[in-house]
PDB file of N, CA, C and O in Angstrom:
ATOM      1  N   MET A   1      -1.216   2.209  29.755  1.00 43.00           N
ATOM      2  CA  MET A   1      -0.282   3.099  29.828  1.00 43.00           C
ATOM      3  C   MET A   1       0.708   3.119  28.545  1.00 43.00           C
ATOM      4  O   MET A   1       0.201   2.308  28.264  1.00 43.00           O
ATOM      5  N   ILE A   2       1.094   4.141  27.888  1.00 57.00           N
ATOM      6  CA  ILE A   2       2.136   4.321  26.678  1.00 57.00           C
ATOM      7  C   ILE A   2       3.608   4.078  27.488  1.00 57.00           C
ATOM      8  O   ILE A   2       4.014   5.013  28.588  1.00 57.00           O
ATOM      9  N   ALA A   3       4.315   2.879  27.327  1.00 59.00           N
ATOM     10  CA  ALA A   3       5.826   2.895  27.842  1.00 59.00           C
ATOM     11  C   ALA A   3       6.095   4.143  26.783  1.00 59.00           C
ATOM     12  O   ALA A   3       5.972   4.184  26.032  1.00 59.00           O
ATOM     13  N   GLN A   4       7.718   4.629  27.594  1.00 67.00           N
ATOM     14  CA  GLN A   4       8.789   5.461  26.946  1.00 67.00           C
ATOM     15  C   GLN A   4       9.426   5.060  25.754  1.00 67.00           C
ATOM     16  O   GLN A   4      10.235   3.643  26.804  1.00 67.00           O
ATOM     17  N   ILE A   5       9.718   4.763  25.264  1.00 67.00           N
ATOM     18  CA  ILE A   5      11.063   4.691  24.161  1.00 67.00           C
ATOM     19  C   ILE A   5      12.178   5.912  24.572  1.00 67.00           C
ATOM     20  O   ILE A   5      11.536   7.000  24.302  1.00 67.00           O
ATOM     21  N   LYS A   6      13.177   4.608  25.184  1.00 75.00           N
ATOM     22  CA  LYS A   6      14.634   6.117  25.273  1.00 75.00           C
ATOM     23  C   LYS A   6      15.428   5.570  24.570  1.00 75.00           C
ATOM     24  O   LYS A   6      16.046   6.340  24.079  1.00 75.00           O
ATOM     25  N   ASN A   7      15.326   4.610  23.745  1.00 73.00           N
ATOM     26  CA  ASN A   7      16.400   4.751  22.174  1.00 73.00           C
ATOM     27  C   ASN A   7      15.551   4.284  20.625  1.00 73.00           C
ATOM     28  O   ASN A   7      14.484   4.522  20.630  1.00 73.00           O
ATOM     29  N   PRO A   8      15.963   5.770  20.340  1.00 70.00           N
ATOM     30  CA  PRO A   8      15.476   6.330  19.194  1.00 70.00           C
ATOM     31  C   PRO A   8      15.606   4.888  17.808  1.00 70.00           C
ATOM     32  O   PRO A   8      14.736   4.704  16.995  1.00 70.00           O
ATOM     33  N   TYR A   9      16.174   3.860  17.433  1.00 74.00           N
ATOM     34  CA  TYR A   9      16.218   2.684  17.282  1.00 74.00           C
ATOM     35  C   TYR A   9      14.821   2.052  17.512  1.00 74.00           C
ATOM     36  O   TYR A   9      14.212   1.496  16.477  1.00 74.00           O
ATOM     37  N   ASP A  10      14.627   1.761  18.525  1.00 78.00           N
ATOM     38  CA  ASP A  10      13.577   1.409  19.187  1.00 78.00           C
ATOM     39  C   ASP A  10      12.072   2.182  19.257  1.00 78.00           C
ATOM     40  O   ASP A  10      11.332   1.223  18.661  1.00 78.00           O
ATOM     41  N   PHE A  11      12.388   3.401  18.716  1.00 80.00           N
ATOM     42  CA  PHE A  11      11.316   3.870  17.839  1.00 80.00           C
ATOM     43  C   PHE A  11      10.809   3.613  16.711  1.00 80.00           C
ATOM     44  O   PHE A  11       9.672   3.825  16.782  1.00 80.00           O
ATOM     45  N   GLU A  12      12.009   3.837  16.274  1.00 82.00           N
ATOM     46  CA  GLU A  12      11.797   3.655  14.794  1.00 82.00           C
ATOM     47  C   GLU A  12      10.835   2.164  14.463  1.00 82.00           C
ATOM     48  O   GLU A  12      10.664   2.280  13.699  1.00 82.00           O
ATOM     49  N   LYS A  13      11.865   1.274  15.562  1.00 82.00           N
ATOM     50  CA  LYS A  13      11.026  -0.183  15.008  1.00 82.00           C
ATOM     51  C   LYS A  13       9.232  -0.066  15.250  1.00 82.00           C
ATOM     52  O   LYS A  13       8.877  -0.890  14.847  1.00 82.00           O
ATOM     53  N   VAL A  14       8.943   0.818  16.247  1.00 83.00           N
ATOM     54  CA  VAL A  14       7.571   0.821  17.080  1.00 83.00           C
ATOM     55  C   VAL A  14       6.639   1.798  15.453  1.00 83.00           C
ATOM     56  O   VAL A  14       5.482   0.226  15.390  1.00 83.00           O
ATOM     57  N   VAL A  15       7.637   2.412  14.905  1.00 85.00           N
ATOM     58  CA  VAL A  15       6.647   3.131  13.819  1.00 85.00           C
ATOM     59  C   VAL A  15       6.903   2.505  12.312  1.00 85.00           C
ATOM     60  O   VAL A  15       5.452   2.276  11.899  1.00 85.00           O
ATOM     61  N   ALA A  16       7.616   1.522  11.854  1.00 86.00           N
ATOM     62  CA  ALA A  16       7.492   0.574  11.011  1.00 86.00           C
ATOM     63  C   ALA A  16       6.786  -0.522  10.929  1.00 86.00           C
ATOM     64  O   ALA A  16       5.983  -0.606  10.410  1.00 86.00           O
ATOM     65  N   HIS A  17       6.431  -1.196  12.340  1.00 86.00           N
ATOM     66  CA  HIS A  17       5.670  -1.909  12.792  1.00 86.00           C
ATOM     67  C   HIS A  17       4.006  -1.488  12.528  1.00 86.00           C
ATOM     68  O   HIS A  17       3.369  -2.346  11.845  1.00 86.00           O
ATOM     69  N   TYR A  18       3.719  -0.554  13.171  1.00 86.00           N
ATOM     70  CA  TYR A  18       2.558  -0.006  12.926  1.00 86.00           C
ATOM     71  C   TYR A  18       2.292   0.208  11.147  1.00 86.00           C
ATOM     72  O   TYR A  18       0.867  -0.231  11.351  1.00 86.00           O
ATOM     73  N   PHE A  19       3.137   0.678  10.572  1.00 85.00           N
ATOM     74  CA  PHE A  19       2.997   1.061   9.107  1.00 85.00           C
ATOM     75  C   PHE A  19       2.619  -0.211   8.495  1.00 85.00           C
ATOM     76  O   PHE A  19       2.332  -0.588   7.484  1.00 85.00           O
ATOM     77  N   GLU A  20       3.714  -1.749   8.880  1.00 85.00           N
ATOM     78  CA  GLU A  20       3.494  -2.906   8.236  1.00 85.00           C
ATOM     79  C   GLU A  20       1.829  -3.767   8.244  1.00 85.00           C
ATOM     80  O   GLU A  20       1.621  -4.158   7.373  1.00 85.00           O
ATOM     81  N   GLN A  21       1.408  -2.895   9.479  1.00 84.00           N
ATOM     82  CA  GLN A  21       0.170  -3.587  10.209  1.00 84.00           C
ATOM     83  C   GLN A  21      -0.999  -2.822   8.733  1.00 84.00           C
ATOM     84  O   GLN A  21      -1.742  -3.041   8.738  1.00 84.00           O
ATOM     85  N   GLN A  22      -0.418  -1.491   8.855  1.00 79.00           N
ATOM     86  CA  GLN A  22      -1.710  -0.820   7.822  1.00 79.00           C
ATOM     87  C   GLN A  22      -1.248  -1.282   5.909  1.00 79.00           C
ATOM     88  O   GLN A  22      -1.991  -0.682   5.158  1.00 79.00           O
ATOM     89  N   GLY A  23      -0.388  -2.160   6.063  1.00 77.00           N
ATOM     90  CA  GLY A  23      -0.234  -2.924   4.443  1.00 77.00           C
ATOM     91  C   GLY A  23       0.736  -2.512   3.327  1.00 77.00           C
ATOM     92  O   GLY A  23       0.724  -2.428   2.595  1.00 77.00           O
ATOM     93  N   TYR A  24       1.646  -1.515   4.279  1.00 82.00           N
ATOM     94  CA  TYR A  24       2.771  -1.310   3.630  1.00 82.00           C
ATOM     95  C   TYR A  24       4.099  -1.840   4.331  1.00 82.00           C
ATOM     96  O   TYR A  24       4.467  -2.999   4.906  1.00 82.00           O
ATOM     97  N   GLU A  25       4.936  -2.380   2.608  1.00 84.00           N
ATOM     98  CA  GLU A  25       5.934  -2.849   2.900  1.00 84.00           C
ATOM     99  C   GLU A  25       7.454  -1.814   3.553  1.00 84.00           C
ATOM    100  O   GLU A  25       7.033  -0.504   2.971  1.00 84.00           O
ATOM    101  N   VAL A  26       7.948  -1.718   4.781  1.00 88.00           N
ATOM    102  CA  VAL A  26       8.906  -1.248   4.831  1.00 88.00           C
ATOM    103  C   VAL A  26      10.347  -1.406   5.152  1.00 88.00           C
ATOM    104  O   VAL A  26      10.382  -2.673   5.432  1.00 88.00           O
ATOM    105  N   ILE A  27      11.149  -0.653   4.698  1.00 88.00           N
ATOM    106  CA  ILE A  27      12.321  -0.831   4.892  1.00 88.00           C
ATOM    107  C   ILE A  27      13.428  -0.047   5.514  1.00 88.00           C
ATOM    108  O   ILE A  27      13.445   1.422   5.521  1.00 88.00           O
ATOM    109  N   MET A  28      13.957  -0.212   6.013  1.00 85.00           N
ATOM    110  CA  MET A  28      14.888  -0.051   6.760  1.00 85.00           C
ATOM    111  C   MET A  28      16.151   0.764   6.554  1.00 85.00           C
ATOM    112  O   MET A  28      17.023  -0.409   5.636  1.00 85.00           O
ATOM    113  N   PRO A  29      16.774   2.002   6.155  1.00 83.00           N
ATOM    114  CA  PRO A  29      17.386   2.178   5.393  1.00 83.00           C
ATOM    115  C   PRO A  29      19.167   1.198   6.288  1.00 83.00           C
ATOM    116  O   PRO A  29      18.673   1.951   7.475  1.00 83.00           O
ATOM    117  N   PRO A  30      20.251   1.745   5.559  1.00 83.00           N
ATOM    118  CA  PRO A  30      21.742   1.267   6.652  1.00 83.00           C
ATOM    119  C   PRO A  30      21.595   2.318   7.701  1.00 83.00           C
ATOM    120  O   PRO A  30      21.400   3.205   7.646  1.00 83.00           O
ATOM    121  N   ALA A  31      22.618   2.041   8.538  1.00 78.00           N
ATOM    122  CA  ALA A  31      21.822   3.393  10.066  1.00 78.00           C
ATOM    123  C   ALA A  31      23.072   4.103   9.399  1.00 78.00           C
ATOM    124  O   ALA A  31      24.252   3.833   8.502  1.00 78.00           O
ATOM    125  N   ASN A  32      22.459   5.321   9.966  1.00 78.00           N
ATOM    126  CA  ASN A  32      22.786   6.469   9.722  1.00 78.00           C
ATOM    127  C   ASN A  32      23.040   7.179   8.246  1.00 78.00           C
ATOM    128  O   ASN A  32      23.993   8.005   8.102  1.00 78.00           O
ATOM    129  N   THR A  33      21.939   6.696   7.726  1.00 77.00           N
ATOM    130  CA  THR A  33      21.754   7.106   6.384  1.00 77.00           C
ATOM    131  C   THR A  33      21.016   8.416   6.329  1.00 77.00           C
ATOM    132  O   THR A  33      20.110   8.777   7.698  1.00 77.00           O
ATOM    133  N   LYS A  34      21.280   9.467   5.815  1.00 80.00           N
ATOM    134  CA  LYS A  34      20.935  11.105   6.057  1.00 80.00           C
ATOM    135  C   LYS A  34      19.668  11.028   5.232  1.00 80.00           C
ATOM    136  O   LYS A  34      19.903  10.607   4.052  1.00 80.00           O
ATOM    137  N   GLY A  35      18.787  12.001   5.958  1.00 78.00           N
ATOM    138  CA  GLY A  35      17.683  11.959   5.094  1.00 78.00           C
ATOM    139  C   GLY A  35      16.285  11.626   5.419  1.00 78.00           C
ATOM    140  O   GLY A  35      15.194  11.627   5.588  1.00 78.00           O
ATOM    141  N   TYR A  36      16.822   9.997   5.978  1.00 78.00           N
ATOM    142  CA  TYR A  36      15.283   9.146   6.163  1.00 78.00           C
ATOM    143  C   TYR A  36      15.945   8.714   7.433  1.00 78.00           C
ATOM    144  O   TYR A  36      17.141   7.548   7.165  1.00 78.00           O
ATOM    145  N   ASP A  37      15.125   7.433   7.951  1.00 82.00           N
ATOM    146  CA  ASP A  37      14.913   6.831   8.650  1.00 82.00           C
ATOM    147  C   ASP A  37      14.406   5.263   8.742  1.00 82.00           C
ATOM    148  O   ASP A  37      14.301   4.017   8.573  1.00 82.00           O
ATOM    149  N   ILE A  38      13.102   5.489   7.635  1.00 84.00           N
ATOM    150  CA  ILE A  38      12.136   4.213   7.766  1.00 84.00           C
ATOM    151  C   ILE A  38      11.691   5.213   5.860  1.00 84.00           C
ATOM    152  O   ILE A  38      10.962   5.990   5.346  1.00 84.00           O
ATOM    153  N   GLU A  39      11.598   4.045   4.694  1.00 85.00           N
ATOM    154  CA  GLU A  39      10.885   3.540   3.522  1.00 85.00           C
ATOM    155  C   GLU A  39       9.976   2.568   3.813  1.00 85.00           C
ATOM    156  O   GLU A  39       9.507   1.861   4.075  1.00 85.00           O
ATOM    157  N   LEU A  40       8.674   3.779   2.873  1.00 84.00           N
ATOM    158  CA  LEU A  40       6.998   2.845   3.477  1.00 84.00           C
ATOM    159  C   LEU A  40       6.929   2.634   1.277  1.00 84.00           C
ATOM    160  O   LEU A  40       7.120   3.489   0.765  1.00 84.00           O
ATOM    161  N   VAL A  41       6.312   1.936   1.484  1.00 83.00           N
ATOM    162  CA  VAL A  41       6.004   1.343   0.263  1.00 83.00           C
ATOM    163  C   VAL A  41       4.748   0.557  -0.143  1.00 83.00           C
ATOM    164  O   VAL A  41       4.457  -0.249   0.731  1.00 83.00           O
ATOM    165  N   LYS A  42       3.735   1.152  -1.049  1.00 77.00           N
ATOM    166  CA  LYS A  42       2.390   0.627  -0.780  1.00 77.00           C
ATOM    167  C   LYS A  42       2.025   0.207  -1.919  1.00 77.00           C
ATOM    168  O   LYS A  42       1.615   1.219  -3.116  1.00 77.00           O
ATOM    169  N   SER A  43       2.049  -0.725  -2.382  1.00 67.00           N
ATOM    170  CA  SER A  43       1.184  -1.577  -3.587  1.00 67.00           C
ATOM    171  C   SER A  43       0.408  -0.930  -4.276  1.00 67.00           C
ATOM    172  O   SER A  43      -0.931  -1.185  -3.442  1.00 67.00           O
ATOM    173  N   LEU A  44      -0.338  -0.487  -5.325  1.00 64.00           N
ATOM    174  CA  LEU A  44      -1.502   0.108  -5.483  1.00 64.00           C
ATOM    175  C   LEU A  44      -2.219  -0.669  -5.861  1.00 64.00           C
ATOM    176  O   LEU A  44      -3.898  -0.877  -5.149  1.00 64.00           O
ATOM    177  N   ALA A  45      -2.562  -2.085  -6.663  1.00 72.00           N
ATOM    178  CA  ALA A  45      -2.902  -2.580  -6.923  1.00 72.00           C
ATOM    179  C   ALA A  45      -2.956  -3.763  -6.348  1.00 72.00           C
ATOM    180  O   ALA A  45      -3.576  -4.909  -6.094  1.00 72.00           O
ATOM    181  N   PHE A  46      -1.645  -5.189  -6.987  1.00 73.00           N
ATOM    182  CA  PHE A  46      -1.019  -6.405  -6.316  1.00 73.00           C
ATOM    183  C   PHE A  46      -0.212  -6.027  -5.691  1.00 73.00           C
ATOM    184  O   PHE A  46       0.779  -5.963  -4.944  1.00 73.00           O
ATOM    185  N   LYS A  47      -0.854  -7.242  -4.767  1.00 72.00           N
ATOM    186  CA  LYS A  47       0.342  -7.945  -3.732  1.00 72.00           C
ATOM    187  C   LYS A  47       1.287  -9.483  -4.129  1.00 72.00           C
ATOM    188  O   LYS A  47      -0.009 -10.168  -4.455  1.00 72.00           O
ATOM    189  N   GLU A  48       2.133 -10.087  -3.532  1.00 73.00           N
ATOM    190  CA  GLU A  48       2.388 -11.045  -3.724  1.00 73.00           C
ATOM    191  C   GLU A  48       2.212 -11.619  -3.215  1.00 73.00           C
ATOM    192  O   GLU A  48       2.805 -11.495  -1.845  1.00 73.00           O
ATOM    193  N   THR A  49       1.813 -13.312  -3.142  1.00 76.00           N
ATOM    194  CA  THR A  49       1.397 -13.915  -2.091  1.00 76.00           C
ATOM    195  C   THR A  49       2.592 -15.985  -2.468  1.00 76.00           C
ATOM    196  O   THR A  49       1.569 -15.836  -3.644  1.00 76.00           O
ATOM    197  N   ALA A  50       2.895 -16.422  -1.822  1.00 81.00           N
ATOM    198  CA  ALA A  50       3.608 -17.303  -2.349  1.00 81.00           C
ATOM    199  C   ALA A  50       4.153 -17.555  -4.087  1.00 81.00           C
ATOM    200  O   ALA A  50       3.735 -18.735  -4.330  1.00 81.00           O
ATOM    201  N   GLY A  51       4.694 -16.298  -4.302  1.00 78.00           N
ATOM    202  CA  GLY A  51       5.273 -16.335  -5.550  1.00 78.00           C
ATOM    203  C   GLY A  51       3.658 -15.899  -6.532  1.00 78.00           C
ATOM    204  O   GLY A  51       4.274 -16.119  -7.873  1.00 78.00           O
ATOM    205  N   ARG A  52       2.593 -15.310  -6.093  1.00 80.00           N
ATOM    206  CA  ARG A  52       1.819 -15.148  -7.228  1.00 80.00           C
ATOM    207  C   ARG A  52       1.157 -13.627  -6.712  1.00 80.00           C
ATOM    208  O   ARG A  52       1.239 -13.629  -5.371  1.00 80.00           O
ATOM    209  N   SER A  53       0.838 -13.649  -8.204  1.00 77.00           N
ATOM    210  CA  SER A  53      -0.014 -11.546  -7.596  1.00 77.00           C
ATOM    211  C   SER A  53      -1.292 -11.947  -7.918  1.00 77.00           C
ATOM    212  O   SER A  53      -1.801 -12.375  -8.766  1.00 77.00           O
ATOM    213  N   TYR A  54      -1.858 -11.062  -6.798  1.00 78.00           N
ATOM    214  CA  TYR A  54      -3.182 -11.348  -6.595  1.00 78.00           C
ATOM    215  C   TYR A  54      -3.342  -9.538  -6.344  1.00 78.00           C
ATOM    216  O   TYR A  54      -2.525  -8.702  -5.601  1.00 78.00           O
ATOM    217  N   PRO A  55      -4.859  -9.562  -7.094  1.00 77.00           N
ATOM    218  CA  PRO A  55      -5.187  -7.815  -6.463  1.00 77.00           C
ATOM    219  C   PRO A  55      -5.202  -8.273  -5.507  1.00 77.00           C
ATOM    220  O   PRO A  55      -5.966  -8.459  -4.352  1.00 77.00           O
ATOM    221  N   ARG A  56      -5.232  -6.459  -4.976  1.00 74.00           N
ATOM    222  CA  ARG A  56      -5.202  -5.867  -3.570  1.00 74.00           C
ATOM    223  C   ARG A  56      -7.052  -6.228  -2.995  1.00 74.00           C
ATOM    224  O   ARG A  56      -8.055  -5.752  -4.130  1.00 74.00           O
ATOM    225  N   THR A  57      -7.330  -6.360  -1.690  1.00 79.00           N
ATOM    226  CA  THR A  57      -9.072  -6.179  -1.640  1.00 79.00           C
ATOM    227  C   THR A  57      -9.329  -4.017  -1.975  1.00 79.00           C
ATOM    228  O   THR A  57     -10.722  -4.622  -2.322  1.00 79.00           O
ATOM    229  N   ASP A  58      -8.353  -3.595  -1.694  1.00 74.00           N
ATOM    230  CA  ASP A  58      -8.839  -2.269  -1.817  1.00 74.00           C
ATOM    231  C   ASP A  58      -9.040  -1.731  -3.238  1.00 74.00           C
ATOM    232  O   ASP A  58      -9.624  -1.180  -3.525  1.00 74.00           O
ATOM    233  N   PHE A  59      -8.127  -2.307  -4.163  1.00 74.00           N
ATOM    234  CA  PHE A  59      -7.773  -2.235  -5.033  1.00 74.00           C
ATOM    235  C   PHE A  59      -9.267  -2.210  -6.248  1.00 74.00           C
ATOM    236  O   PHE A  59      -9.704  -2.232  -7.258  1.00 74.00           O
ATOM    237  N   LEU A  60      -9.688  -3.976  -5.869  1.00 79.00           N
ATOM    238  CA  LEU A  60     -11.430  -4.533  -6.524  1.00 79.00           C
ATOM    239  C   LEU A  60     -12.135  -4.330  -6.062  1.00 79.00           C
ATOM    240  O   LEU A  60     -13.196  -3.541  -6.285  1.00 79.00           O
ATOM    241  N   GLN A  61     -12.003  -2.849  -5.175  1.00 81.00           N
ATOM    242  CA  GLN A  61     -13.075  -2.310  -4.170  1.00 81.00           C
ATOM    243  C   GLN A  61     -13.317  -0.919  -5.284  1.00 81.00           C
ATOM    244  O   GLN A  61     -14.877  -0.706  -5.719  1.00 81.00           O
ATOM    245  N   LEU A  62     -12.068  -0.324  -5.229  1.00 77.00           N
ATOM    246  CA  LEU A  62     -12.330   1.074  -6.177  1.00 77.00           C
ATOM    247  C   LEU A  62     -12.463   0.695  -7.613  1.00 77.00           C
ATOM    248  O   LEU A  62     -13.240   1.153  -8.038  1.00 77.00           O
ATOM    249  N   ALA A  63     -12.070  -0.722  -7.939  1.00 78.00           N
ATOM    250  CA  ALA A  63     -13.061  -0.568  -9.330  1.00 78.00           C
ATOM    251  C   ALA A  63     -14.455  -1.541  -9.244  1.00 78.00           C
ATOM    252  O   ALA A  63     -15.161  -0.702 -10.184  1.00 78.00           O
ATOM    253  N   GLU A  64     -14.851  -1.971  -8.592  1.00 83.00           N
ATOM    254  CA  GLU A  64     -16.128  -2.486  -8.562  1.00 83.00           C
ATOM    255  C   GLU A  64     -16.736  -0.665  -8.293  1.00 83.00           C
ATOM    256  O   GLU A  64     -18.411  -0.476  -8.864  1.00 83.00           O
ATOM    257  N   TYR A  65     -16.728  -0.282  -7.066  1.00 81.00           N
ATOM    258  CA  TYR A  65     -17.279   1.204  -7.054  1.00 81.00           C
ATOM    259  C   TYR A  65     -16.966   2.018  -8.878  1.00 81.00           C
ATOM    260  O   TYR A  65     -18.077   2.386  -8.913  1.00 81.00           O
ATOM    261  N   LEU A  66     -16.176   1.894  -8.848  1.00 78.00           N
ATOM    262  CA  LEU A  66     -16.062   2.885 -10.979  1.00 78.00           C
ATOM    263  C   LEU A  66     -16.986   2.359 -11.609  1.00 78.00           C
ATOM    264  O   LEU A  66     -17.807   2.877 -12.132  1.00 78.00           O
ATOM    265  N   GLU A  67     -17.174   0.991 -11.491  1.00 80.00           N
ATOM    266  CA  GLU A  67     -18.030   0.022 -12.527  1.00 80.00           C
ATOM    267  C   GLU A  67     -19.229   0.494 -12.164  1.00 80.00           C
ATOM    268  O   GLU A  67     -20.548   0.730 -12.929  1.00 80.00           O
ATOM    269  N   GLU A  68     -19.958   0.769 -10.738  1.00 82.00           N
ATOM    270  CA  GLU A  68     -21.690   1.036 -10.111  1.00 82.00           C
ATOM    271  C   GLU A  68     -21.408   2.978 -10.316  1.00 82.00           C
ATOM    272  O   GLU A  68     -22.784   2.650 -10.704  1.00 82.00           O
ATOM    273  N   HIS A  69     -20.565   3.477 -10.187  1.00 79.00           N
ATOM    274  CA  HIS A  69     -21.120   4.960 -10.462  1.00 79.00           C
ATOM    275  C   HIS A  69     -20.273   5.811 -11.642  1.00 79.00           C
ATOM    276  O   HIS A  69     -20.947   6.880 -11.452  1.00 79.00           O
ATOM    277  N   THR A  70     -19.792   5.593 -12.531  1.00 77.00           N
ATOM    278  CA  THR A  70     -19.405   6.171 -13.939  1.00 77.00           C
ATOM    279  C   THR A  70     -19.568   5.371 -14.536  1.00 77.00           C
ATOM    280  O   THR A  70     -20.282   4.046 -14.448  1.00 77.00           O
ATOM    281  N   ALA A  71     -19.189   5.832 -15.501  1.00 72.00           N
ATOM    282  CA  ALA A  71     -20.101   5.053 -17.171  1.00 72.00           C
ATOM    283  C   ALA A  71     -18.227   4.689 -17.315  1.00 72.00           C
ATOM    284  O   ALA A  71     -17.601   4.674 -18.547  1.00 72.00           O
ATOM    285  N   ILE A  72     -17.056   4.009 -16.589  1.00 71.00           N
ATOM    286  CA  ILE A  72     -16.021   2.904 -17.097  1.00 71.00           C
ATOM    287  C   ILE A  72     -16.401   2.568 -18.504  1.00 71.00           C
ATOM    288  O   ILE A  72     -15.070   1.896 -19.296  1.00 71.00           O
ATOM    289  N   ASP A  73     -17.209   1.784 -17.968  1.00 70.00           N
ATOM    290  CA  ASP A  73     -17.628   0.369 -19.228  1.00 70.00           C
ATOM    291  C   ASP A  73     -17.308   0.498 -20.388  1.00 70.00           C
ATOM    292  O   ASP A  73     -17.274   0.631 -21.593  1.00 70.00           O
ATOM    293  N   GLU A  74     -18.441   2.012 -20.656  1.00 71.00           N
ATOM    294  CA  GLU A  74     -18.769   2.846 -22.226  1.00 71.00           C
ATOM    295  C   GLU A  74     -17.342   3.700 -22.695  1.00 71.00           C
ATOM    296  O   GLU A  74     -17.026   2.956 -23.294  1.00 71.00           O
ATOM    297  N   LEU A  75     -16.658   3.922 -21.616  1.00 66.00           N
ATOM    298  CA  LEU A  75     -14.815   4.568 -22.261  1.00 66.00           C
ATOM    299  C   LEU A  75     -14.151   3.087 -22.370  1.00 66.00           C
ATOM    300  O   LEU A  75     -13.965   3.013 -23.125  1.00 66.00           O
ATOM    301  N   ARG A  76     -14.657   2.410 -21.964  1.00 64.00           N
ATOM    302  CA  ARG A  76     -13.687   0.988 -22.504  1.00 64.00           C
ATOM    303  C   ARG A  76     -13.911   0.303 -23.929  1.00 64.00           C
ATOM    304  O   ARG A  76     -12.858  -0.073 -24.589  1.00 64.00           O
ATOM    305  N   TYR A  77     -15.649   0.133 -23.926  1.00 66.00           N
ATOM    306  CA  TYR A  77     -16.034  -0.129 -25.177  1.00 66.00           C
ATOM    307  C   TYR A  77     -15.479   0.920 -26.142  1.00 66.00           C
ATOM    308  O   TYR A  77     -15.336   0.664 -27.646  1.00 66.00           O
ATOM    309  N   GLN A  78     -15.322   2.096 -26.095  1.00 64.00           N
ATOM    310  CA  GLN A  78     -15.202   2.809 -27.185  1.00 64.00           C
ATOM    311  C   GLN A  78     -13.999   3.173 -27.435  1.00 64.00           C
ATOM    312  O   GLN A  78     -13.478   3.560 -28.870  1.00 64.00           O
ATOM    313  N   ARG A  79     -12.903   2.638 -26.550  1.00 56.00           N
ATOM    314  CA  ARG A  79     -11.367   2.595 -27.254  1.00 56.00           C
ATOM    315  C   ARG A  79     -11.488   1.992 -28.002  1.00 56.00           C
ATOM    316  O   ARG A  79     -10.671   1.612 -29.219  1.00 56.00           O
ATOM    317  N   PHE A  80     -12.039   0.343 -27.694  1.00 58.00           N
ATOM    318  CA  PHE A  80     -11.990  -0.733 -29.219  1.00 58.00           C
ATOM    319  C   PHE A  80     -12.718   0.421 -30.461  1.00 58.00           C
ATOM    320  O   PHE A  80     -12.276  -0.824 -31.190  1.00 58.00           O
ATOM    321  N   GLU A  81     -13.779   0.351 -29.893  1.00 60.00           N
ATOM    322  CA  GLU A  81     -14.167   0.752 -31.455  1.00 60.00           C
ATOM    323  C   GLU A  81     -13.728   1.495 -32.914  1.00 60.00           C
ATOM    324  O   GLU A  81     -13.746   1.679 -33.593  1.00 60.00           O
ATOM    325  N   ASN A  82     -12.919   2.505 -31.551  1.00 55.00           N
ATOM    326  CA  ASN A  82     -12.426   3.854 -32.825  1.00 55.00           C
ATOM    327  C   ASN A  82     -10.627   3.085 -33.622  1.00 55.00           C
ATOM    328  O   ASN A  82     -10.256   2.382 -32.914  1.00 55.00           O
TER     329      ASN A  82
END
């Protein structure tokens, strides 16, 4: 059964929680901000953990895929040869 949400702010919290679970940073603007209710930010390559920066798993998977299925290594070395 799906619970009914009567307060719009509760709906915003549910949506924010969903996107946090998907890996987004959720920023809630001050009340009555015109134009938007939730700001979502997703880091493309790195995440911060305990003050240190680590590559995200999806970024590492993308890099591995590109290395296996493209000539990206050749391009990297050509750049240094010229």
